Every structure is written in C-alpha cells, then in structure tokens.
Amino acid sequence: MDNAKNIALVVGATGITGSNLAQELISQGWTVYGLSRNTNNNIPKLLPVKADLLNIDSLNTALDGISPTHVYFTTWMRNDTEEENIRVNSALVRNLLDVLTPEQSVQHVALVTGLKHYLGPFEAYVKAGKLPETPVREEHPRLPLPNFYYAQEDEVYKASERDGFTWSIHRPHTVIGYAVGNLMNMGTTLAVYASICKETGRKFVWPGSAEQWNGVSDVTDARILAKQLVWASTTESAKNQAFNIVNGDVFRWKWLWKRLADWFGIEAEDFDGTVRPLENVLNHEGETWKEIAKKYGLKENNLDRLASAWHTDLDLGRPLEVICDMAKSRKLGFTAYQNTEDSFTELFEKLKAERLIP
C-alpha cells in the first residue's frame, strides 16, 4: 500500500492512545490530522485540528477541506451517569461521521473502546448477575447493562452501512503510555505515587483487591495498540471485526508491584487484605507535589494534570482476575509483542527525561 495516499484523522490526538497512534502513522509515511479540543502537541508533522465534537458547526468549520481516508476514534468524555455517557459519547461519534459523510472519502473507521465491553461500565463492574468468563474473547455477547461502548459501536455500524466504509473495534486492557492530562493514565499515576513515596519515605502500598494482587493480568502498551490500529485498518482480512489488544505477556501484580518499587528505589508493602484506594491518598497530596515540583524543577506542579487515581483504583480494585485472549488477531497475522515491565520502565524513563517526575 502507498501510505503517501493515506490521510488519517486521529480523534483525541493529545491522549495516550491518539498521540502514540499519530506517531506510528507518521513514521509509516501517512498524512495525519490530529483532532482535539486542545491542539497543543509535540509531535512533528502532526497537523492539528481544533474542534468540539459536540458542536456540528465547529466540526464543519474545522474539517473544511480535509478528506480523510481513515478515521481513528480514540477519545471519550466522562459523565456522572452511564446514561449520560451513552448520550454524550454516542453523539461524539455520530457528529463526526455525519460531518464527513458528504465528502465520501472515508474508507475505514477504527474505534477504540476497552474491557468494559465485557465487564460493564465503571459504576457497574460485574453486576450483570455473574462474573464474566476469562480470558475475555471477542465473541462474548454484550451484557444486559447500559454501556456507552455499545452505543459508540452502533454509531459506527450505522454510518458504515450508510457510507460504505469498513470498520474495526479495538478493546485494550489498561493502556500504558505517555500523555499528560489524560483521564485514564495508570502508568503516570503510579509514577507520581511512587515519587511521593520516595520523597516522603513511605512504603509503596498496594491500593487494589486480592483478586488483582494474586491473579494473572495483562495490560496494553499504547505503542502496540497503535500498531494494531494501523494493521487492522490496512489488512483486508481484519476489516469489519473487533479485536482484543494486549502486550502478549501475562504477570501477577504481586510480582510486578515490587519490580516497580525497585525502579524507584522504594520499599513495596505486600497486600495485607485491605483495599486502600489510591484516590484517598493522592487527594491529599496536591501541596506535597507542588513542593516536589519546585524542589526538582519539574514542568507540572498540578497533581491532577498527571494522576488519575480514580481510574487506577477501578482497574486495580476489580473483584476478579482479568486477562484477554489474543488468538483472533494472531491467527490473522498480527504478531507484535511488548514486554510489560518494559512498558512501565520505559514510560518512567520518559517521564523523568521530560522532567515530569524527579
């Protein structure tokens, strides 16, 4: 395929998934537009597009003269209830695809969702009557629960029938990667927490459940997610399908937690049977972080811009072991692999180099 003819529109280009995807596409010779409400980015050759996905006029103005061949939807807006999540996040997808319809340039739309497809929304984990069977597989049926991922998928399916483009759905586990100001950012959240522990002489205390501490788990490096997004959108046999995407290795948090602590030179505390949410800790550390930022000359002194403890607590507090089956995309030829410990330590190195942690 001649990638010079491919024009990508990455929706949510300043987030973990979107920024890593933009870099992957650019490295492969694509023309890449990055749509977001905040167009600040440090990605060379990324063409910024500032627009409000909830405002049709804003989208029409921003996208005038842009005819993408591939659309990658990597963003969402958090709301107080799942009903509001459904209303708002389905509108984000619908509005964008409606605005792009007249051009008829779109050949493929990729949508990034996640494991809430199998587990239920944040506020209703595993409340569908029984625990989901793991490893989770793409053919598992939808749960009988409100879920904005389902609503977003349905908008893609509807527009695909109308406009004739192909589609792919991508379901990562927890995404580990570099981004600042992201709503769901476990890697940076743990780096900030570990940095506070080191500065204050505290132990690195596990915040989650026994099931997550002892069970087998996996995560998704943003870079391997980017590779799968490009692969699925350019591989004929992968089109019009949904795919799980994780690094390809598995681990237990009881092992990895100590490894992460060792990287920071702090002491990890074993799980003592009590769930101790990280949000309860970091909510009181705003001033501590400002002092750390001042002492070490860090770029960001606002703890809330770096850490998303609520999301980390939801992931690490799940009352079940969660791993993903990757056989479907493997059979179709997607063979990329990423070591999970490296995902974390390479992120920590980048955060340090960028002066975001000491």
Coordinates of C-alpha atoms in Angstrom, one line a residue:
M1 CA 0.0 0.0 0.0
D2 CA 1.2 3.5 -0.9
N3 CA 0.9 5.2 2.5
A4 CA 1.5 8.6 1.0
K5 CA -2.1 8.4 -0.3
N6 CA -3.5 7.7 3.2
I7 CA -4.9 10.6 5.1
A8 CA -5.6 9.8 8.8
L9 CA -7.8 11.7 11.1
V10 CA -6.9 10.8 14.7
V11 CA -9.7 11.9 17.0
G12 CA -8.3 12.5 20.5
A13 CA -4.7 13.1 19.3
T14 CA -3.4 14.5 22.5
G15 CA -4.4 11.4 24.6
I16 CA -2.3 8.3 25.4
T17 CA -3.8 6.3 22.5
G18 CA -4.2 9.1 20.0
S19 CA -0.7 10.6 20.4
N20 CA 1.0 7.2 20.1
L21 CA -1.1 6.3 17.1
A22 CA -0.3 9.6 15.4
Q23 CA 3.4 9.0 15.8
E24 CA 3.1 5.4 14.4
L25 CA 1.1 6.6 11.3
I26 CA 3.6 9.5 10.7
S27 CA 6.5 7.0 10.9
Q28 CA 4.8 4.9 8.2
G29 CA 4.5 7.9 5.8
W30 CA 0.9 8.9 6.4
T31 CA -0.6 12.4 6.3
V32 CA -2.0 12.7 9.8
Y33 CA -4.5 15.2 11.2
G34 CA -5.0 15.3 14.9
L35 CA -8.4 16.4 16.1
S36 CA -8.8 17.6 19.7
R37 CA -10.2 20.4 21.8
N38 CA -6.6 21.2 22.8
T39 CA -4.2 21.3 19.9
N40 CA -1.0 21.5 22.0
N41 CA 1.2 18.6 21.0
N42 CA 4.9 17.9 20.5
I43 CA 4.5 15.6 17.5
P44 CA 6.4 16.7 14.4
K45 CA 4.4 16.6 11.2
L46 CA 1.1 16.2 13.0
L47 CA -1.5 18.6 11.5
P48 CA -3.6 20.0 14.4
V49 CA -7.4 20.4 14.0
K50 CA -9.2 22.1 16.9
A51 CA -12.9 21.3 17.2
D52 CA -15.7 20.5 19.6
L53 CA -17.2 17.1 18.7
L54 CA -20.5 18.1 20.3
N55 CA -20.8 21.1 18.0
I56 CA -21.6 20.4 14.4
D57 CA -20.8 23.9 13.2
S58 CA -17.4 23.6 14.9
L59 CA -16.7 20.3 13.2
N60 CA -17.8 21.6 9.8
T61 CA -15.5 24.6 10.0
A62 CA -12.5 22.6 11.4
L63 CA -12.8 19.8 8.8
D64 CA -13.5 22.0 5.8
G65 CA -11.0 20.9 3.1
I66 CA -9.9 17.8 5.0
S67 CA -10.8 14.5 3.3
P68 CA -9.6 11.6 5.5
T69 CA -9.3 8.1 4.1
H70 CA -9.1 6.6 7.6
V71 CA -10.7 7.8 10.9
Y72 CA -9.3 6.6 14.3
F73 CA -11.6 7.4 17.2
T74 CA -9.6 7.3 20.5
T75 CA -11.5 9.6 22.8
W76 CA -14.5 9.9 25.1
M77 CA -16.0 12.2 27.7
R78 CA -16.6 11.2 31.3
N79 CA -20.1 12.0 32.7
D80 CA -21.8 11.5 36.0
T81 CA -24.0 8.6 34.9
E82 CA -23.8 5.8 32.3
E83 CA -27.0 7.2 30.7
E84 CA -25.2 10.5 30.2
N85 CA -22.1 8.7 29.0
I86 CA -24.2 7.0 26.3
R87 CA -25.9 10.2 25.2
V88 CA -22.7 12.2 25.0
N89 CA -20.3 9.7 23.7
S90 CA -22.5 8.3 21.0
A91 CA -23.0 11.9 19.9
L92 CA -19.3 12.4 19.6
V93 CA -19.0 9.5 17.1
R94 CA -22.3 10.3 15.2
N95 CA -21.5 14.0 14.8
L96 CA -18.1 13.4 13.4
L97 CA -19.2 10.7 10.9
D98 CA -22.2 12.8 9.8
V99 CA -20.0 15.8 9.0
L100 CA -17.6 13.6 7.0
T101 CA -20.4 11.9 5.0
P102 CA -20.7 14.5 2.1
E103 CA -17.1 14.0 1.1
Q104 CA -17.4 10.2 0.9
S105 CA -13.6 10.0 1.4
V106 CA -13.6 7.7 4.4
Q107 CA -12.5 4.1 3.6
H108 CA -12.2 2.8 7.2
V109 CA -13.2 3.8 10.7
A110 CA -11.4 2.3 13.8
L111 CA -12.9 2.7 17.3
V112 CA -11.0 2.2 20.5
T113 CA -13.2 1.0 23.4
G114 CA -12.0 -1.4 26.2
L115 CA -12.7 -4.2 28.6
K116 CA -15.9 -2.5 29.9
H117 CA -17.3 -4.2 26.9
Y118 CA -17.0 -7.4 28.8
L119 CA -17.1 -6.2 32.4
G120 CA -19.8 -3.5 32.3
P121 CA -19.4 0.3 32.9
F122 CA -17.2 1.7 35.6
E123 CA -20.1 2.1 38.0
A124 CA -21.5 -1.4 37.5
Y125 CA -18.5 -3.7 37.2
V126 CA -19.6 -7.4 37.2
K127 CA -23.2 -6.6 38.2
A128 CA -24.8 -8.5 35.3
G129 CA -25.6 -11.4 37.6
K130 CA -22.4 -13.4 37.3
L131 CA -18.7 -12.9 36.9
P132 CA -17.6 -12.8 33.2
E133 CA -15.6 -15.8 32.0
T134 CA -11.9 -15.1 31.5
P135 CA -9.8 -14.8 29.3
V136 CA -12.3 -12.5 27.7
R137 CA -12.9 -13.2 24.0
E138 CA -14.3 -11.0 21.2
E139 CA -17.3 -13.3 20.7
H140 CA -18.6 -12.8 24.2
P141 CA -22.1 -11.3 24.0
R142 CA -22.9 -7.9 25.1
L143 CA -24.0 -7.6 28.8
P144 CA -27.6 -6.6 29.6
L145 CA -26.4 -3.3 31.0
P146 CA -26.2 0.2 29.8
N147 CA -22.8 0.8 28.2
F148 CA -21.6 3.7 26.1
Y149 CA -19.2 1.4 24.3
Y150 CA -22.1 -0.4 22.7
A151 CA -23.7 2.9 21.7
Q152 CA -20.5 4.1 20.1
E153 CA -20.1 0.8 18.2
D154 CA -23.7 1.1 17.0
E155 CA -23.0 4.6 15.6
V156 CA -20.0 3.2 13.6
Y157 CA -22.1 0.3 12.3
K158 CA -24.9 2.6 11.2
A159 CA -22.6 5.0 9.4
S160 CA -20.7 2.1 7.8
E161 CA -24.0 0.8 6.3
R162 CA -24.8 4.3 5.1
D163 CA -21.4 5.3 3.7
G164 CA -19.8 2.0 2.7
F165 CA -16.6 2.2 4.8
T166 CA -15.1 -0.8 6.6
W167 CA -14.6 -0.7 10.4
S168 CA -12.6 -2.2 13.3
I169 CA -13.2 -2.2 17.0
H170 CA -10.2 -2.4 19.4
R171 CA -10.5 -3.4 23.0
P172 CA -7.4 -2.8 25.1
H173 CA -6.9 -3.6 28.7
T174 CA -5.3 -0.8 30.8
V175 CA -3.4 1.4 28.4
I176 CA 0.2 2.2 29.5
G177 CA 1.8 5.1 27.7
Y178 CA 2.9 8.7 27.7
A179 CA 0.4 11.6 27.8
V180 CA -0.2 14.5 30.2
G181 CA -3.6 15.5 31.4
N182 CA -5.2 12.2 30.4
L183 CA -8.3 10.9 32.2
M184 CA -7.1 7.2 32.3
N185 CA -3.4 7.1 33.0
M186 CA -2.3 4.3 35.3
G187 CA 1.4 4.4 34.4
T188 CA 1.9 8.0 35.1
T189 CA -0.4 7.8 38.2
L190 CA 1.8 5.1 39.7
A191 CA 5.0 7.0 38.8
V192 CA 3.7 10.1 40.7
Y193 CA 2.6 7.9 43.6
A194 CA 6.0 6.2 43.8
S195 CA 7.8 9.6 43.5
I196 CA 5.7 10.9 46.5
C197 CA 6.5 7.7 48.5
K198 CA 10.2 8.2 47.8
E199 CA 10.3 11.8 48.8
T200 CA 8.3 11.3 52.0
G201 CA 9.9 8.0 53.0
R202 CA 6.7 6.0 52.8
K203 CA 6.2 2.4 51.5
F204 CA 4.7 1.7 48.1
V205 CA 1.3 0.4 49.3
W206 CA -0.9 -1.8 47.0
P207 CA -4.2 0.0 46.6
G208 CA -6.3 -2.7 45.0
S209 CA -8.1 -6.0 45.5
A210 CA -6.8 -9.5 46.5
E211 CA -8.0 -10.9 43.1
Q212 CA -5.9 -8.4 41.2
W213 CA -2.9 -8.8 43.5
N214 CA -2.9 -12.6 43.3
G215 CA -4.4 -13.2 39.9
V216 CA -3.0 -13.3 36.4
S217 CA -3.3 -10.0 34.5
D218 CA -2.2 -8.2 31.3
V219 CA -2.0 -4.6 30.1
T220 CA -1.8 -2.8 26.7
D221 CA 1.2 -0.6 25.7
A222 CA -0.1 2.4 23.8
R223 CA 2.5 1.7 21.1
I224 CA 1.3 -1.9 20.5
L225 CA -2.3 -0.6 20.4
A226 CA -1.2 1.9 17.7
K227 CA 0.4 -0.9 15.7
Q228 CA -2.8 -3.0 15.8
L229 CA -5.0 0.0 14.8
V230 CA -2.9 0.5 11.7
W231 CA -2.7 -3.2 10.9
A232 CA -6.5 -3.7 11.1
S233 CA -7.2 -0.7 9.0
T234 CA -4.9 -1.8 6.2
T235 CA -5.4 -5.6 6.3
E236 CA -8.3 -6.9 4.3
S237 CA -9.0 -10.0 6.4
A238 CA -9.1 -7.8 9.6
K239 CA -11.8 -5.4 8.5
N240 CA -15.3 -5.4 10.0
Q241 CA -14.2 -7.2 13.1
A242 CA -13.5 -6.5 16.8
F243 CA -10.1 -7.3 18.4
N244 CA -8.7 -7.5 21.9
I245 CA -5.3 -6.0 22.2
V246 CA -2.8 -6.6 25.0
N247 CA 1.0 -6.8 25.1
G248 CA 1.2 -10.6 24.7
D249 CA 2.7 -11.5 28.1
V250 CA 1.0 -12.0 31.5
F251 CA 2.0 -11.2 35.0
R252 CA 0.8 -11.1 38.6
W253 CA 0.7 -7.7 40.3
K254 CA 2.3 -9.2 43.4
W255 CA 5.4 -9.7 41.3
L256 CA 5.3 -6.5 39.2
W257 CA 4.5 -4.2 42.2
K258 CA 7.9 -4.9 43.8
R259 CA 9.6 -4.5 40.4
L260 CA 8.1 -1.1 40.0
A261 CA 9.1 -0.1 43.6
D262 CA 12.7 -1.3 42.9
W263 CA 12.9 1.0 39.9
F264 CA 12.2 4.0 42.2
G265 CA 14.4 2.7 45.0
I266 CA 11.5 2.4 47.4
E267 CA 10.1 -0.4 49.5
A268 CA 6.9 -2.2 48.4
E269 CA 4.4 -3.2 51.0
D270 CA 2.7 -6.6 50.4
F271 CA -1.1 -6.7 50.2
D272 CA -2.5 -7.0 53.8
G273 CA -6.0 -8.0 52.8
T274 CA -7.4 -4.4 52.9
V275 CA -8.3 -2.4 49.8
R276 CA -6.7 1.0 50.2
P277 CA -7.8 3.2 47.3
L278 CA -5.1 5.4 45.8
E279 CA -7.6 8.2 45.4
N280 CA -7.8 8.5 49.2
V281 CA -4.1 9.1 49.3
L282 CA -3.4 11.3 46.3
N283 CA -6.4 13.6 47.1
H284 CA -4.4 15.0 50.0
E285 CA -1.0 15.3 48.2
G286 CA -1.6 18.3 46.0
E287 CA 0.7 20.5 48.1
T288 CA 3.3 17.8 48.5
W289 CA 3.5 17.5 44.7
K290 CA 3.9 21.3 44.4
E291 CA 6.8 21.1 46.8
I292 CA 8.4 18.2 44.9
A293 CA 7.9 20.0 41.6
K294 CA 9.6 23.1 43.0
K295 CA 12.5 21.2 44.6
Y296 CA 13.3 19.3 41.4
G297 CA 12.3 21.9 38.8
L298 CA 9.5 19.8 37.3
K299 CA 7.4 21.0 34.4
E300 CA 4.0 20.2 36.0
N301 CA 3.1 21.1 39.6
N302 CA -0.6 20.3 39.3
L303 CA -1.1 16.7 40.6
D304 CA -4.5 16.4 38.9
R305 CA -2.9 17.0 35.5
L306 CA -0.7 14.0 35.9
A307 CA -2.5 11.4 38.1
S308 CA -5.9 9.8 37.6
A309 CA -6.2 7.8 40.8
W310 CA -9.9 7.1 40.3
H311 CA -9.2 5.1 37.1
T312 CA -6.2 3.3 38.6
D313 CA -8.4 2.3 41.6
L314 CA -11.1 0.9 39.3
D315 CA -8.6 -1.2 37.4
L316 CA -6.7 -2.5 40.4
G317 CA -9.7 -2.9 42.6
R318 CA -11.6 -5.3 40.3
P319 CA -13.0 -8.3 42.2
L320 CA -11.8 -10.8 39.6
E321 CA -8.8 -11.9 37.6
V322 CA -9.0 -10.3 34.1
I323 CA -6.9 -11.3 31.1
C324 CA -7.6 -11.1 27.4
D325 CA -7.5 -13.7 24.7
M326 CA -5.4 -12.6 21.6
A327 CA -5.9 -15.6 19.4
K328 CA -8.2 -13.8 16.9
S329 CA -5.8 -11.2 15.6
R330 CA -2.8 -13.6 16.0
K331 CA -4.5 -16.0 13.6
L332 CA -4.9 -13.2 11.1
G333 CA -1.2 -12.2 11.2
F334 CA -0.9 -9.6 13.9
T335 CA 2.2 -10.8 15.8
A336 CA 3.5 -7.7 17.6
Y337 CA 4.7 -8.2 21.2
Q338 CA 5.7 -5.9 24.1
N339 CA 7.2 -6.8 27.4
T340 CA 5.0 -5.3 30.2
E341 CA 7.8 -4.5 32.7
D342 CA 9.5 -2.5 29.8
S343 CA 6.2 -0.7 29.2
F344 CA 6.3 0.7 32.7
T345 CA 10.0 1.4 33.0
E346 CA 10.3 3.0 29.5
L347 CA 7.4 5.3 30.5
F348 CA 9.1 6.1 33.8
E349 CA 12.3 7.0 31.9
K350 CA 10.4 9.2 29.5
L351 CA 8.6 11.0 32.4
K352 CA 11.9 11.6 34.1
A353 CA 13.6 12.8 30.9
E354 CA 10.6 15.2 30.3
R355 CA 11.0 16.5 33.9
L356 CA 7.5 15.3 34.9
I357 CA 8.8 13.2 37.8
P358 CA 12.0 13.6 39.8

